[in-house]
PDB file of C-alpha atoms and ligand atoms in Angstrom:
ATOM      1  CA  MET A  19      16.638 -38.378  14.007  1.00  0.00           C
ATOM      2  CA  THR A  20      15.924 -34.766  15.297  1.00  0.00           C
ATOM      3  CA  GLU A  21      12.358 -33.643  14.394  1.00  0.00           C
ATOM      4  CA  LYS A  22      12.430 -30.282  12.907  1.00  0.00           C
ATOM      5  CA  ASN A  23       9.512 -27.691  11.583  1.00  0.00           C
ATOM      6  CA  LEU A  24       9.060 -25.487   9.770  1.00  0.00           C
ATOM      7  CA  PHE A  25       5.698 -22.915   9.540  1.00  0.00           C
ATOM      8  CA  CYS A  26       5.535 -20.849   6.580  1.00  0.00           C
ATOM      9  CA  SER A  27       2.927 -18.168   5.466  1.00  0.00           C
ATOM     10  CA  ILE A  28       1.903 -18.609   1.856  1.00  0.00           C
ATOM     11  CA  THR A  29       0.651 -15.362   0.882  1.00  0.00           C
ATOM     12  CA  GLY A  30       0.376 -13.194  -1.776  1.00  0.00           C
ATOM     13  CA  MET A  31      -2.277 -11.250  -3.694  1.00  0.00           C
ATOM     14  CA  PRO A  32      -5.456 -12.172  -4.798  1.00  0.00           C
ATOM     15  CA  ASN A  33      -5.125 -14.798  -7.621  1.00  0.00           C
ATOM     16  CA  MET A  34      -1.653 -15.867  -7.200  1.00  0.00           C
ATOM     17  CA  GLY A  35      -2.410 -19.837  -6.735  1.00  0.00           C
ATOM     18  CA  LYS A  36      -1.770 -19.775  -3.089  1.00  0.00           C
ATOM     19  CA  SER A  37      -4.884 -22.621  -2.212  1.00  0.00           C
ATOM     20  CA  THR A  38      -3.831 -24.215  -5.130  1.00  0.00           C
ATOM     21  CA  LEU A  39      -0.446 -24.161  -4.334  1.00  0.00           C
ATOM     22  CA  LEU A  40      -1.337 -25.290  -0.296  1.00  0.00           C
ATOM     23  CA  ASN A  41      -3.047 -28.076  -1.837  1.00  0.00           C
ATOM     24  CA  ARG A  42      -0.410 -29.503  -3.728  1.00  0.00           C
ATOM     25  CA  LEU A  43       2.102 -29.515  -1.035  1.00  0.00           C
ATOM     26  CA  ILE A  44      -0.020 -31.179   1.303  1.00  0.00           C
ATOM     27  CA  GLY A  45      -1.675 -33.790  -1.275  1.00  0.00           C
ATOM     28  CA  PHE A  46      -5.093 -32.899  -0.409  1.00  0.00           C
ATOM     29  CA  ASP A  47      -7.802 -30.605  -1.738  1.00  0.00           C
ATOM     30  CA  LEU A  48      -8.110 -28.972   1.598  1.00  0.00           C
ATOM     31  CA  ALA A  49      -8.611 -24.917   0.461  1.00  0.00           C
ATOM     32  CA  ILE A  50     -11.531 -23.731  -1.291  1.00  0.00           C
ATOM     33  CA  ILE A  51     -10.328 -22.732  -4.842  1.00  0.00           C
ATOM     34  CA  SER A  52     -12.136 -20.683  -7.387  1.00  0.00           C
ATOM     35  CA  PRO A  53     -11.196 -18.317 -10.058  1.00  0.00           C
ATOM     36  CA  LYS A  54     -13.010 -15.760  -8.224  1.00  0.00           C
ATOM     37  CA  ALA A  55     -11.044 -13.842  -5.950  1.00  0.00           C
ATOM     38  CA  GLU A  56     -11.202 -13.830  -2.014  1.00  0.00           C
ATOM     39  CA  THR A  57     -12.645 -17.483  -1.753  1.00  0.00           C
ATOM     40  CA  THR A  58     -10.413 -17.577   0.979  1.00  0.00           C
ATOM     41  CA  ARG A  59     -11.849 -16.054   3.642  1.00  0.00           C
ATOM     42  CA  SER A  60      -9.707 -17.563   6.812  1.00  0.00           C
ATOM     43  CA  ARG A  61      -6.135 -18.572   7.484  1.00  0.00           C
ATOM     44  CA  ILE A  62      -6.292 -22.214   6.805  1.00  0.00           C
ATOM     45  CA  THR A  63      -3.470 -24.540   8.359  1.00  0.00           C
ATOM     46  CA  GLY A  64      -1.993 -27.169   5.846  1.00  0.00           C
ATOM     47  CA  VAL A  65      -0.029 -29.700   7.696  1.00  0.00           C
ATOM     48  CA  LEU A  66       2.777 -32.354   5.901  1.00  0.00           C
ATOM     49  CA  THR A  67       5.313 -34.633   7.511  1.00  0.00           C
ATOM     50  CA  GLU A  68       8.017 -35.563   5.716  1.00  0.00           C
ATOM     51  CA  ASP A  69      11.738 -37.342   6.702  1.00  0.00           C
ATOM     52  CA  GLY A  70      11.653 -36.214   9.966  1.00  0.00           C
ATOM     53  CA  ILE A  71      10.419 -32.551   9.155  1.00  0.00           C
ATOM     54  CA  GLN A  72       6.611 -31.388   9.950  1.00  0.00           C
ATOM     55  CA  TYR A  73       6.225 -27.925   7.557  1.00  0.00           C
ATOM     56  CA  VAL A  74       2.524 -25.544   8.759  1.00  0.00           C
ATOM     57  CA  PHE A  75       1.672 -24.022   5.821  1.00  0.00           C
ATOM     58  CA  LEU A  76      -1.108 -21.178   6.811  1.00  0.00           C
ATOM     59  CA  ASP A  77      -2.369 -20.454   3.812  1.00  0.00           C
ATOM     60  CA  THR A  78      -3.715 -16.621   3.589  1.00  0.00           C
ATOM     61  CA  PRO A  79      -7.222 -14.370   2.288  1.00  0.00           C
ATOM     62  CA  GLY A  80      -5.757 -12.870  -0.908  1.00  0.00           C
ATOM     63  CA  TYR A  81      -4.233  -9.744   0.564  1.00  0.00           C
ATOM     64  CA  ASN A  82      -5.778  -6.128  -1.067  1.00  0.00           C
ATOM     65  CA  LYS A  83      -7.457  -3.022  -1.051  1.00  0.00           C
ATOM     66  CA  PRO A  84     -10.177  -3.208   2.084  1.00  0.00           C
ATOM     67  CA  LYS A  85     -13.444  -2.400   0.763  1.00  0.00           C
ATOM     68  CA  THR A  86     -16.084  -3.628   3.233  1.00  0.00           C
ATOM     69  CA  LYS A  87     -15.800  -4.225   6.634  1.00  0.00           C
ATOM     70  CA  LEU A  88     -15.561  -8.021   5.831  1.00  0.00           C
ATOM     71  CA  ASP A  89     -12.367  -7.100   3.924  1.00  0.00           C
ATOM     72  CA  ARG A  90     -10.431  -5.144   7.321  1.00  0.00           C
ATOM     73  CA  HIS A  91     -11.868  -8.711   9.237  1.00  0.00           C
ATOM     74  CA  LEU A  92      -8.866 -10.260   5.937  1.00  0.00           C
ATOM     75  CA  VAL A  93      -6.267  -8.016   5.753  1.00  0.00           C
ATOM     76  CA  LYS A  94      -5.836  -8.533  10.022  1.00  0.00           C
ATOM     77  CA  THR A  95      -6.421 -12.341   9.533  1.00  0.00           C
ATOM     78  CA  VAL A  96      -2.911 -11.782   7.542  1.00  0.00           C
ATOM     79  CA  ARG A  97      -1.369  -9.670   9.358  1.00  0.00           C
ATOM     80  CA  ASP A  98      -1.737 -12.273  12.199  1.00  0.00           C
ATOM     81  CA  THR A  99      -0.747 -14.977  10.507  1.00  0.00           C
ATOM     82  CA  PHE A 100       3.009 -13.171  10.202  1.00  0.00           C
ATOM     83  CA  SER A 101       3.562 -13.349  13.890  1.00  0.00           C
ATOM     84  CA  ASP A 102       4.223 -16.858  14.434  1.00  0.00           C
ATOM     85  CA  VAL A 103       6.348 -18.411  10.747  1.00  0.00           C
ATOM     86  CA  ASP A 104       9.505 -19.233  10.521  1.00  0.00           C
ATOM     87  CA  CYS A 105       9.366 -18.065   6.768  1.00  0.00           C
ATOM     88  CA  ALA A 106       7.151 -16.385   4.570  1.00  0.00           C
ATOM     89  CA  LEU A 107       6.299 -17.737   0.725  1.00  0.00           C
ATOM     90  CA  PHE A 108       5.647 -14.720  -1.195  1.00  0.00           C
ATOM     91  CA  LEU A 109       3.992 -15.320  -4.461  1.00  0.00           C
ATOM     92  CA  THR A 110       3.411 -14.312  -7.643  1.00  0.00           C
ATOM     93  CA  TYR A 111       3.462 -14.780 -11.045  1.00  0.00           C
ATOM     94  CA  PRO A 112       5.011 -14.225 -14.133  1.00  0.00           C
ATOM     95  CA  LYS A 113       5.928 -10.303 -15.061  1.00  0.00           C
ATOM     96  CA  GLU A 114       9.194  -8.381 -14.135  1.00  0.00           C
ATOM     97  CA  HIS A 115       7.883  -5.476 -12.052  1.00  0.00           C
ATOM     98  CA  PHE A 116       6.239  -6.354  -8.475  1.00  0.00           C
ATOM     99  CA  LEU A 117       2.023  -4.116  -8.803  1.00  0.00           C
ATOM    100  CA  GLU A 118       1.387  -1.413  -6.116  1.00  0.00           C
ATOM    101  CA  TYR A 119      -0.060  -3.758  -3.822  1.00  0.00           C
ATOM    102  CA  GLU A 120       2.752  -6.346  -3.636  1.00  0.00           C
ATOM    103  CA  LYS A 121       5.368  -4.107  -2.463  1.00  0.00           C
ATOM    104  CA  LYS A 122       2.980  -2.944   0.244  1.00  0.00           C
ATOM    105  CA  LEU A 123       2.834  -6.593   1.578  1.00  0.00           C
ATOM    106  CA  LEU A 124       6.591  -6.584   0.755  1.00  0.00           C
ATOM    107  CA  ASP A 125       7.565  -3.935   2.638  1.00  0.00           C
ATOM    108  CA  GLU A 126       4.819  -5.302   5.627  1.00  0.00           C
ATOM    109  CA  LEU A 127       7.195  -8.432   4.922  1.00  0.00           C
ATOM    110  CA  SER A 128      10.496  -7.002   5.569  1.00  0.00           C
ATOM    111  CA  GLU A 129       9.606  -4.721   8.407  1.00  0.00           C
ATOM    112  CA  LYS A 130       8.510  -8.537  10.653  1.00  0.00           C
ATOM    113  CA  GLY A 131      12.720  -9.014   9.989  1.00  0.00           C
ATOM    114  CA  LEU A 132      10.949 -12.156   8.360  1.00  0.00           C
ATOM    115  CA  PRO A 133      12.925 -14.346   5.594  1.00  0.00           C
ATOM    116  CA  VAL A 134      10.977 -13.803   3.337  1.00  0.00           C
ATOM    117  CA  ILE A 135      11.653 -17.071  -0.418  1.00  0.00           C
ATOM    118  CA  LEU A 136      10.077 -15.352  -3.670  1.00  0.00           C
ATOM    119  CA  GLY A 137       7.782 -17.891  -5.596  1.00  0.00           C
ATOM    120  CA  ILE A 138       7.341 -17.546  -9.202  1.00  0.00           C
ATOM    121  CA  ASN A 139       3.932 -19.497  -9.524  1.00  0.00           C
ATOM    122  CA  LYS A 140       2.077 -20.601 -12.971  1.00  0.00           C
ATOM    123  CA  ALA A 141       5.263 -21.129 -14.916  1.00  0.00           C
ATOM    124  CA  ASP A 142       2.782 -23.397 -16.827  1.00  0.00           C
ATOM    125  CA  THR A 143       2.104 -20.407 -18.734  1.00  0.00           C
ATOM    126  CA  VAL A 144       5.290 -19.318 -20.433  1.00  0.00           C
ATOM    127  CA  SER A 145       8.424 -20.689 -21.833  1.00  0.00           C
ATOM    128  CA  SER A 146      11.463 -21.309 -18.971  1.00  0.00           C
ATOM    129  CA  GLU A 147      13.157 -18.360 -20.582  1.00  0.00           C
ATOM    130  CA  ILE A 148      10.931 -16.194 -19.289  1.00  0.00           C
ATOM    131  CA  ALA A 149      10.257 -17.641 -15.963  1.00  0.00           C
ATOM    132  CA  GLN A 150      13.984 -17.354 -15.271  1.00  0.00           C
ATOM    133  CA  ARG A 151      14.373 -13.699 -16.582  1.00  0.00           C
ATOM    134  CA  CYS A 152      11.375 -12.510 -14.292  1.00  0.00           C
ATOM    135  CA  LEU A 153      12.929 -14.704 -11.406  1.00  0.00           C
ATOM    136  CA  VAL A 154      16.667 -12.570 -12.337  1.00  0.00           C
ATOM    137  CA  SER A 155      14.254  -9.920 -12.425  1.00  0.00           C
ATOM    138  CA  LEU A 156      12.277  -9.499  -9.263  1.00  0.00           C
ATOM    139  CA  MET A 157      14.841 -11.096  -7.002  1.00  0.00           C
ATOM    140  CA  GLU A 158      16.753  -7.983  -7.334  1.00  0.00           C
ATOM    141  CA  GLN A 159      13.448  -5.718  -6.623  1.00  0.00           C
ATOM    142  CA  TYR A 160      13.720  -6.628  -3.171  1.00  0.00           C
ATOM    143  CA  GLY A 161      16.162  -8.651  -0.096  1.00  0.00           C
ATOM    144  CA  PHE A 162      14.959 -12.212  -0.930  1.00  0.00           C
ATOM    145  CA  ALA A 163      16.149 -15.393   1.339  1.00  0.00           C
ATOM    146  CA  ASP A 164      15.754 -17.034  -2.179  1.00  0.00           C
ATOM    147  CA  GLY A 165      13.478 -18.046  -4.793  1.00  0.00           C
ATOM    148  CA  CYS A 166      11.852 -19.992  -7.786  1.00  0.00           C
ATOM    149  CA  CYS A 167       9.803 -20.634 -10.268  1.00  0.00           C
ATOM    150  CA  PHE A 168       6.630 -23.437 -10.546  1.00  0.00           C
ATOM    151  CA  SER A 169       3.533 -24.541 -11.453  1.00  0.00           C
ATOM    152  CA  ALA A 170       1.076 -25.437  -7.973  1.00  0.00           C
ATOM    153  CA  LEU A 171      -1.053 -26.713 -11.267  1.00  0.00           C
ATOM    154  CA  ASP A 172       0.900 -29.002 -12.881  1.00  0.00           C
ATOM    155  CA  GLY A 173       3.228 -29.562 -10.290  1.00  0.00           C
ATOM    156  CA  THR A 174       6.518 -28.941 -12.468  1.00  0.00           C
ATOM    157  CA  GLY A 175       9.366 -27.394  -9.897  1.00  0.00           C
ATOM    158  CA  THR A 176       7.704 -27.864  -6.527  1.00  0.00           C
ATOM    159  CA  ASP A 177      10.076 -30.710  -5.376  1.00  0.00           C
ATOM    160  CA  VAL A 178      12.939 -27.813  -5.677  1.00  0.00           C
ATOM    161  CA  LEU A 179      10.589 -25.370  -3.843  1.00  0.00           C
ATOM    162  CA  MET A 180      10.036 -27.756  -0.890  1.00  0.00           C
ATOM    163  CA  GLU A 181      13.629 -28.261  -0.888  1.00  0.00           C
ATOM    164  CA  LYS A 182      14.571 -24.226  -0.600  1.00  0.00           C
ATOM    165  CA  LEU A 183      11.961 -24.019   2.219  1.00  0.00           C
ATOM    166  CA  TYR A 184      13.532 -27.206   4.031  1.00  0.00           C
ATOM    167  CA  ALA A 185      16.297 -24.496   4.524  1.00  0.00           C
ATOM    168  CA  PHE A 186      15.088 -22.592   7.285  1.00  0.00           C
ATOM    169  CA  ALA A 187      13.286 -25.455   9.406  1.00  0.00           C
ATOM    170  CA  VAL A 188      13.630 -25.450  12.889  1.00  0.00           C
ATOM    171  CA  GLU A 189      14.505 -28.168  15.638  1.00  0.00           C
ATOM    172  CA  GLY A 190      12.381 -28.646  18.062  1.00  0.00           C
ATOM    173  CA  PRO A 191       9.127 -31.712  18.397  1.00  0.00           C
ATOM    174  CA  HIS A 192       6.781 -31.431  16.115  1.00  0.00           C
ATOM    175  CA  TYR A 193       3.388 -29.977  16.596  1.00  0.00           C
ATOM    176  CA  PHE A 194       0.488 -31.484  15.627  1.00  0.00           C
ATOM    177  CA  PRO A 195       0.777 -35.493  14.912  1.00  0.00           C
ATOM    178  CA  ASP A 196       2.273 -36.792  11.682  1.00  0.00           C
ATOM    179  CA  ASP A 197      -0.398 -38.597  10.328  1.00  0.00           C
ATOM    180  CA  THR A 198      -2.304 -34.477  10.333  1.00  0.00           C
ATOM    181  CA  LEU A 199      -3.551 -32.190   7.675  1.00  0.00           C
ATOM    182  CA  THR A 200      -5.097 -29.666   8.887  1.00  0.00           C
ATOM    183  CA  ASP A 201      -5.664 -27.574  12.071  1.00  0.00           C
ATOM    184  CA  ILE A 202      -9.483 -26.644  11.256  1.00  0.00           C
ATOM    185  CA  PRO A 203     -12.479 -28.534  12.697  1.00  0.00           C
ATOM    186  CA  GLU A 204     -14.343 -30.814  10.700  1.00  0.00           C
ATOM    187  CA  LYS A 205     -17.315 -28.649  11.295  1.00  0.00           C
ATOM    188  CA  TYR A 206     -15.331 -25.204   9.369  1.00  0.00           C
ATOM    189  CA  VAL A 207     -13.952 -27.577   6.186  1.00  0.00           C
ATOM    190  CA  VAL A 208     -17.629 -28.844   6.341  1.00  0.00           C
ATOM    191  CA  SER A 209     -18.684 -25.229   6.330  1.00  0.00           C
ATOM    192  CA  GLU A 210     -16.061 -25.061   3.449  1.00  0.00           C
ATOM    193  CA  ILE A 211     -16.888 -27.808   1.454  1.00  0.00           C
ATOM    194  CA  VAL A 212     -21.238 -26.685   0.546  1.00  0.00           C
ATOM    195  CA  ARG A 213     -19.551 -22.794   0.507  1.00  0.00           C
ATOM    196  CA  GLU A 214     -17.313 -24.002  -2.292  1.00  0.00           C
ATOM    197  CA  ARG A 215     -19.871 -25.956  -4.565  1.00  0.00           C
ATOM    198  CA  LEU A 216     -22.134 -22.948  -4.222  1.00  0.00           C
ATOM    199  CA  LEU A 217     -19.483 -20.573  -5.211  1.00  0.00           C
ATOM    200  CA  PHE A 218     -18.601 -23.935  -8.254  1.00  0.00           C
ATOM    201  CA  ASN A 219     -22.429 -24.411  -8.951  1.00  0.00           C
ATOM    202  CA  LEU A 220     -23.181 -20.357  -9.263  1.00  0.00           C
ATOM    203  CA  ARG A 221     -19.818 -19.416 -10.676  1.00  0.00           C
ATOM    204  CA  ASP A 222     -21.879 -15.796 -12.726  1.00  0.00           C
ATOM    205  CA  GLU A 223     -25.054 -15.110 -11.365  1.00  0.00           C
ATOM    206  CA  LEU A 224     -24.207 -15.302  -7.386  1.00  0.00           C
ATOM    207  CA  PRO A 225     -22.122 -12.075  -6.215  1.00  0.00           C
ATOM    208  CA  HIS A 226     -19.687 -12.621  -3.112  1.00  0.00           C
ATOM    209  CA  GLY A 227     -22.733 -12.037  -0.661  1.00  0.00           C
ATOM    210  CA  CYS A 228     -23.075 -16.131   0.645  1.00  0.00           C
ATOM    211  CA  ALA A 229     -22.108 -17.547   3.793  1.00  0.00           C
ATOM    212  CA  VAL A 230     -22.449 -20.681   5.005  1.00  0.00           C
ATOM    213  CA  GLU A 231     -22.801 -22.003   8.603  1.00  0.00           C
ATOM    214  CA  VAL A 232     -22.597 -25.132  10.322  1.00  0.00           C
ATOM    215  CA  MET A 233     -25.881 -25.267  12.485  1.00  0.00           C
ATOM    216  CA  ARG A 234     -25.351 -29.199  13.669  1.00  0.00           C
ATOM    217  CA  PHE A 235     -22.975 -31.599  13.355  1.00  0.00           C
ATOM    218  CA  LYS A 236     -23.728 -34.751  14.774  1.00  0.00           C
ATOM    219  CA  GLU A 237     -22.228 -38.350  15.112  1.00  0.00           C
ATOM    220  CA  ARG A 238     -25.432 -40.746  15.373  1.00  0.00           C
ATOM    221  CA  GLU A 239     -24.919 -43.233  17.856  1.00  0.00           C
ATOM    222  CA  ASN A 240     -24.184 -46.844  17.212  1.00  0.00           C
ATOM    223  CA  SER A 241     -23.730 -45.711  13.282  1.00  0.00           C
ATOM    224  CA  ASP A 242     -20.973 -44.649  11.065  1.00  0.00           C
ATOM    225  CA  ILE A 243     -23.668 -40.900  10.052  1.00  0.00           C
ATOM    226  CA  VAL A 244     -22.964 -37.609  10.695  1.00  0.00           C
ATOM    227  CA  ASP A 245     -26.098 -35.537  10.868  1.00  0.00           C
ATOM    228  CA  ILE A 246     -24.845 -32.154   9.607  1.00  0.00           C
ATOM    229  CA  ASP A 247     -27.535 -28.860   8.713  1.00  0.00           C
ATOM    230  CA  VAL A 248     -26.025 -25.754   7.577  1.00  0.00           C
ATOM    231  CA  ASN A 249     -27.482 -22.887   7.238  1.00  0.00           C
ATOM    232  CA  ILE A 250     -26.599 -20.619   3.491  1.00  0.00           C
ATOM    233  CA  TYR A 251     -26.717 -17.048   4.153  1.00  0.00           C
ATOM    234  CA  CYS A 252     -27.430 -15.035   1.101  1.00  0.00           C
ATOM    235  CA  GLU A 253     -28.389 -11.270   0.859  1.00  0.00           C
ATOM    236  CA  ARG A 254     -31.174 -11.199  -1.100  1.00  0.00           C
ATOM    237  CA  ASP A 255     -34.766 -12.971  -1.926  1.00  0.00           C
ATOM    238  CA  SER A 256     -33.688 -13.333  -5.149  1.00  0.00           C
ATOM    239  CA  HIS A 257     -30.281 -14.665  -4.501  1.00  0.00           C
ATOM    240  CA  LYS A 258     -32.065 -17.419  -2.909  1.00  0.00           C
ATOM    241  CA  GLY A 259     -34.274 -18.069  -4.987  1.00  0.00           C
ATOM    242  CA  MET A 260     -30.630 -18.737  -7.285  1.00  0.00           C
ATOM    243  CA  ILE A 261     -29.929 -20.798  -4.795  1.00  0.00           C
ATOM    244  CA  ILE A 262     -32.907 -23.124  -4.661  1.00  0.00           C
ATOM    245  CA  GLY A 263     -33.530 -23.468  -8.415  1.00  0.00           C
ATOM    246  CA  LYS A 264     -36.177 -24.371  -9.818  1.00  0.00           C
ATOM    247  CA  GLY A 265     -38.335 -26.927  -7.830  1.00  0.00           C
ATOM    248  CA  GLY A 266     -35.402 -27.185  -5.622  1.00  0.00           C
ATOM    249  CA  SER A 267     -32.840 -28.116  -7.821  1.00  0.00           C
ATOM    250  CA  MET A 268     -29.819 -26.534  -7.355  1.00  0.00           C
ATOM    251  CA  LEU A 269     -30.390 -26.782  -4.030  1.00  0.00           C
ATOM    252  CA  LYS A 270     -30.612 -30.774  -4.361  1.00  0.00           C
ATOM    253  CA  LYS A 271     -27.554 -30.380  -6.151  1.00  0.00           C
ATOM    254  CA  ILE A 272     -25.218 -28.365  -4.182  1.00  0.00           C
ATOM    255  CA  GLY A 273     -25.979 -30.532  -1.563  1.00  0.00           C
ATOM    256  CA  THR A 274     -25.872 -33.830  -2.824  1.00  0.00           C
ATOM    257  CA  GLU A 275     -22.402 -32.608  -4.367  1.00  0.00           C
ATOM    258  CA  ALA A 276     -21.096 -31.131  -1.112  1.00  0.00           C
ATOM    259  CA  ARG A 277     -22.549 -34.095   0.673  1.00  0.00           C
ATOM    260  CA  LYS A 278     -19.874 -36.616  -1.065  1.00  0.00           C
ATOM    261  CA  LYS A 279     -17.428 -35.113  -0.973  1.00  0.00           C
ATOM    262  CA  ALA A 280     -17.440 -34.147   3.101  1.00  0.00           C
ATOM    263  CA  GLU A 281     -17.738 -37.925   3.575  1.00  0.00           C
ATOM    264  CA  ASP A 282     -14.339 -38.003   2.052  1.00  0.00           C
ATOM    265  CA  PHE A 283     -13.060 -35.839   4.010  1.00  0.00           C
ATOM    266  CA  LEU A 284     -14.945 -37.142   7.116  1.00  0.00           C
ATOM    267  CA  GLY A 285     -14.998 -40.613   5.878  1.00  0.00           C
ATOM    268  CA  CYS A 286     -17.996 -41.476   6.753  1.00  0.00           C
ATOM    269  CA  ARG A 287     -21.150 -41.535   5.803  1.00  0.00           C
ATOM    270  CA  VAL A 288     -23.058 -37.714   5.720  1.00  0.00           C
ATOM    271  CA  ASN A 289     -26.555 -36.912   6.343  1.00  0.00           C
ATOM    272  CA  LEU A 290     -26.709 -33.468   5.473  1.00  0.00           C
ATOM    273  CA  GLN A 291     -29.448 -30.573   4.822  1.00  0.00           C
ATOM    274  CA  CYS A 292     -28.519 -26.928   3.683  1.00  0.00           C
ATOM    275  CA  TRP A 293     -31.457 -24.285   4.751  1.00  0.00           C
ATOM    276  CA  VAL A 294     -31.247 -21.634   2.710  1.00  0.00           C
ATOM    277  CA  LYS A 295     -31.525 -17.510   4.598  1.00  0.00           C
ATOM    278  CA  VAL A 296     -31.312 -13.975   3.663  1.00  0.00           C
ATOM    279  CA  ARG A 297     -29.222 -11.699   5.654  1.00  0.00           C
ATOM    280  CA  ASN A 298     -29.378  -8.366   3.789  1.00  0.00           C
ATOM    281  CA  ASP A 299     -25.649  -6.228   4.172  1.00  0.00           C
ATOM    282  CA  TRP A 300     -23.928  -9.127   6.436  1.00  0.00           C
ATOM    283  CA  ARG A 301     -20.990  -8.339   4.931  1.00  0.00           C
ATOM    284  CA  ASN A 302     -20.791  -4.694   6.282  1.00  0.00           C
ATOM    285  CA  SER A 303     -23.068  -5.718   9.888  1.00  0.00           C
ATOM    286  CA  GLU A 304     -20.142  -6.167  12.644  1.00  0.00           C
ATOM    287  CA  PHE A 305     -22.838  -7.829  14.590  1.00  0.00           C
ATOM    288  CA  ASP A 306     -23.180 -10.668  11.794  1.00  0.00           C
ATOM    289  CA  LEU A 307     -19.543 -10.962  10.635  1.00  0.00           C
ATOM    290  CA  LYS A 308     -19.211 -11.996  14.433  1.00  0.00           C
ATOM    291  CA  ASP A 309     -22.220 -14.134  14.162  1.00  0.00           C
ATOM    292  CA  LEU A 310     -20.708 -16.078  11.622  1.00  0.00           C
ATOM    293  CA  GLY A 311     -16.887 -16.707  13.253  1.00  0.00           C
ATOM    294  CA  PHE A 312     -15.209 -13.863  10.813  1.00  0.00           C
TER     295      PHE A 312
HETATM  296  P1  GDP B 417      -5.513 -18.155  -4.268  1.00  0.00           P
HETATM  297  O1  GDP B 417      -5.865 -16.710  -4.424  1.00  0.00           O
HETATM  298  O2  GDP B 417      -4.423 -17.135  -4.628  1.00  0.00           O
HETATM  299  O3  GDP B 417      -5.973 -18.878  -3.549  1.00  0.00           O
HETATM  300  O4  GDP B 417      -5.445 -17.864  -5.847  1.00  0.00           O
HETATM  301  P2  GDP B 417      -5.752 -20.006  -6.104  1.00  0.00           P
HETATM  302  O5  GDP B 417      -5.338 -21.339  -5.970  1.00  0.00           O
HETATM  303  O6  GDP B 417      -8.099 -20.023  -5.851  1.00  0.00           O
HETATM  304  O7  GDP B 417      -5.955 -19.631  -7.607  1.00  0.00           O
HETATM  305  C1  GDP B 417      -6.593 -18.409  -8.512  1.00  0.00           C
HETATM  306  C2  GDP B 417      -6.579 -19.401 -10.184  1.00  0.00           C
HETATM  307  O8  GDP B 417      -5.768 -19.421 -10.751  1.00  0.00           O
HETATM  308  C3  GDP B 417      -7.335 -20.344  -9.916  1.00  0.00           C
HETATM  309  O9  GDP B 417      -8.065 -20.670 -11.766  1.00  0.00           O
HETATM  310  C4  GDP B 417      -6.497 -21.189 -10.317  1.00  0.00           C
HETATM  311  O10 GDP B 417      -6.629 -23.090 -10.897  1.00  0.00           O
HETATM  312  C5  GDP B 417      -4.917 -20.675 -11.551  1.00  0.00           C
HETATM  313  N1  GDP B 417      -3.716 -21.136 -10.625  1.00  0.00           N
HETATM  314  C6  GDP B 417      -3.140 -21.702  -9.533  1.00  0.00           C
HETATM  315  N2  GDP B 417      -2.106 -21.967  -9.441  1.00  0.00           N
HETATM  316  C7  GDP B 417      -1.767 -22.396 -11.129  1.00  0.00           C
HETATM  317  C8  GDP B 417      -0.497 -22.461 -11.776  1.00  0.00           C
HETATM  318  O11 GDP B 417       0.535 -22.464 -11.269  1.00  0.00           O
HETATM  319  N3  GDP B 417      -0.850 -22.188 -12.714  1.00  0.00           N
HETATM  320  C9  GDP B 417      -1.814 -21.960 -13.467  1.00  0.00           C
HETATM  321  N4  GDP B 417      -1.335 -22.051 -15.371  1.00  0.00           N
HETATM  322  N5  GDP B 417      -2.947 -21.743 -13.936  1.00  0.00           N
HETATM  323  C10 GDP B 417      -3.090 -22.052 -11.550  1.00  0.00           C
HETATM  324 MG1   MG B 418      -7.025 -18.495  -1.932  1.00  0.00          MG
END
């Protein structure tokens, strides 16, 4: 069989379900999902190899008007992903008109001359008649290469989406070994796991001023244990208190949950130590952003 590849960037405004879809398509809980906007900070590559074709999906941070330096880094990451893909999947939800910022993003995509596939996600929230009507209406407003409705949450219609994507595959040898799920370094996945548990447990209390950095990632000789030390950076002493919790209970909970997920991902035992540090206003400091790998 001739091998084929498809590089596809999943794009759209925050909260449209890009990360949920990526997880659904590759069948692994990889990208961070949270109801809070902008939980996806870097581009994430998910890989799926099926029937001789390798799909490489790039999940991008939500596209929005930049407010802080971190936001500007995010917008740049989104732009960078457009230059090396075969097509873009533009995600939105069932409605009849595009939002202001969606139009801007679509203009930018058409300037690149990329085929854009319209994906109306969250079709489970409306009747199939309404979903179809939205599809017809939105398809008319841009030169989309194709389009369909589906639900990333329950999986309905994602098989049709895969068939549509298939049409844009390009002949060539696969870029990654066929059992690859992602090209993200393990260290980075672990830091995202910790950040996800942090956001999950402190959902309402903690604003978005948190970053996680893996300081040590070391396999123990002659054993199946990996020792991992992570620093959790927050903006204020009061946040530090919240993260640590009464008698350290919150940090312990976050650490235990993150350890289990990390063990799942790495397929070995993990000894995870978390430390909480205050870095004032790290979101606006160029130095700290570079330091943390943004
Ligand atoms: P992203 O910001 O575009 O990456 O969006 P996420 O994948 O983080 O999803 C944002 C929110 O929308 C989460 O609460 C998801 O559970 C929810 N969501 C995603 N896909 C669907 C869907 O198909 N149906 C419904 N009802 N909710 C969804
Ligand atoms: Mg996301």
